[in-house]
XYZ file of C-alpha atoms in Angstrom:
82
model
C 10.850 29.554 129.522
C 12.177 30.225 133.152
C 15.331 31.567 132.261
C 13.530 33.887 129.548
C 10.931 35.078 132.240
C 13.276 37.701 133.951
C 11.457 37.800 137.460
C 8.912 35.237 136.944
C 9.645 31.753 138.008
C 7.278 28.954 136.099
C 5.477 28.663 139.560
C 4.292 32.357 139.373
C 3.169 32.110 136.035
C -0.792 32.349 134.935
C -1.530 28.511 133.363
C -2.983 30.103 130.297
C 0.766 31.879 129.383
C 2.544 28.647 130.261
C 0.625 26.849 127.620
C 0.791 29.571 125.161
C 4.595 29.811 125.555
C 5.298 26.398 125.463
C 3.131 26.069 122.477
C 4.889 29.049 120.465
C 8.285 27.881 121.368
C 7.285 24.491 119.990
C 6.541 26.289 116.920
C 9.789 28.151 116.945
C 12.223 25.370 117.820
C 9.938 22.219 115.528
C 7.839 23.805 113.096
C 10.379 24.866 110.223
C 7.070 26.083 107.578
C 5.966 28.499 110.213
C 8.314 31.596 110.427
C 8.847 32.440 114.223
C 7.231 35.919 114.124
C 4.113 34.082 113.511
C 4.248 32.003 116.201
C 5.468 35.077 118.569
C 2.043 37.048 117.093
C -0.447 34.120 117.213
C 0.634 33.758 120.731
C 0.270 37.553 121.553
C -3.156 37.376 119.847
C -4.553 34.232 122.033
C -2.827 36.248 125.416
C -4.597 39.206 124.137
C -8.385 37.205 123.785
C -7.898 34.785 126.996
C -5.580 36.181 129.021
C -5.124 38.975 131.920
C -4.874 42.417 130.291
C -0.711 42.036 130.854
C -0.457 38.366 128.984
C 0.065 39.429 125.721
C 3.088 42.137 126.584
C 4.408 39.164 129.102
C 4.298 36.550 125.993
C 5.914 38.749 123.580
C 8.607 39.605 125.892
C 9.439 36.259 126.647
C 9.125 34.982 123.172
C 11.026 37.760 122.095
C 13.788 37.226 124.425
C 13.859 33.302 123.725
C 13.858 33.887 120.109
C 17.219 36.355 120.071
C 18.541 34.033 122.691
C 18.184 30.808 119.847
C 19.797 33.417 117.298
C 22.972 34.150 119.284
C 23.443 30.621 119.939
C 22.882 29.781 116.081
C 19.782 27.706 116.644
C 17.674 29.888 114.578
C 18.831 31.381 111.453
C 18.703 35.770 111.563
C 15.700 36.886 109.932
C 17.707 38.456 107.118
C 19.013 34.746 106.013
C 15.054 33.506 106.190
């Protein structure tokens, strides 16, 4: 998460944003029955409802970066392969 959140160290992040990011990353990595895009969308909704006005877009940006990195590393299949 720290590497994917450019210019934001974990210590600077809002607690809610960190928790949402951690939950979504866990879902993406370990819960194969939940499509990664669903995890990202749900994390954005939680950020929108309970976070700051910027939480949703921040969470989306970080998770999208993580998702694309995992695909490039071969740890997740490309969307067309799902």
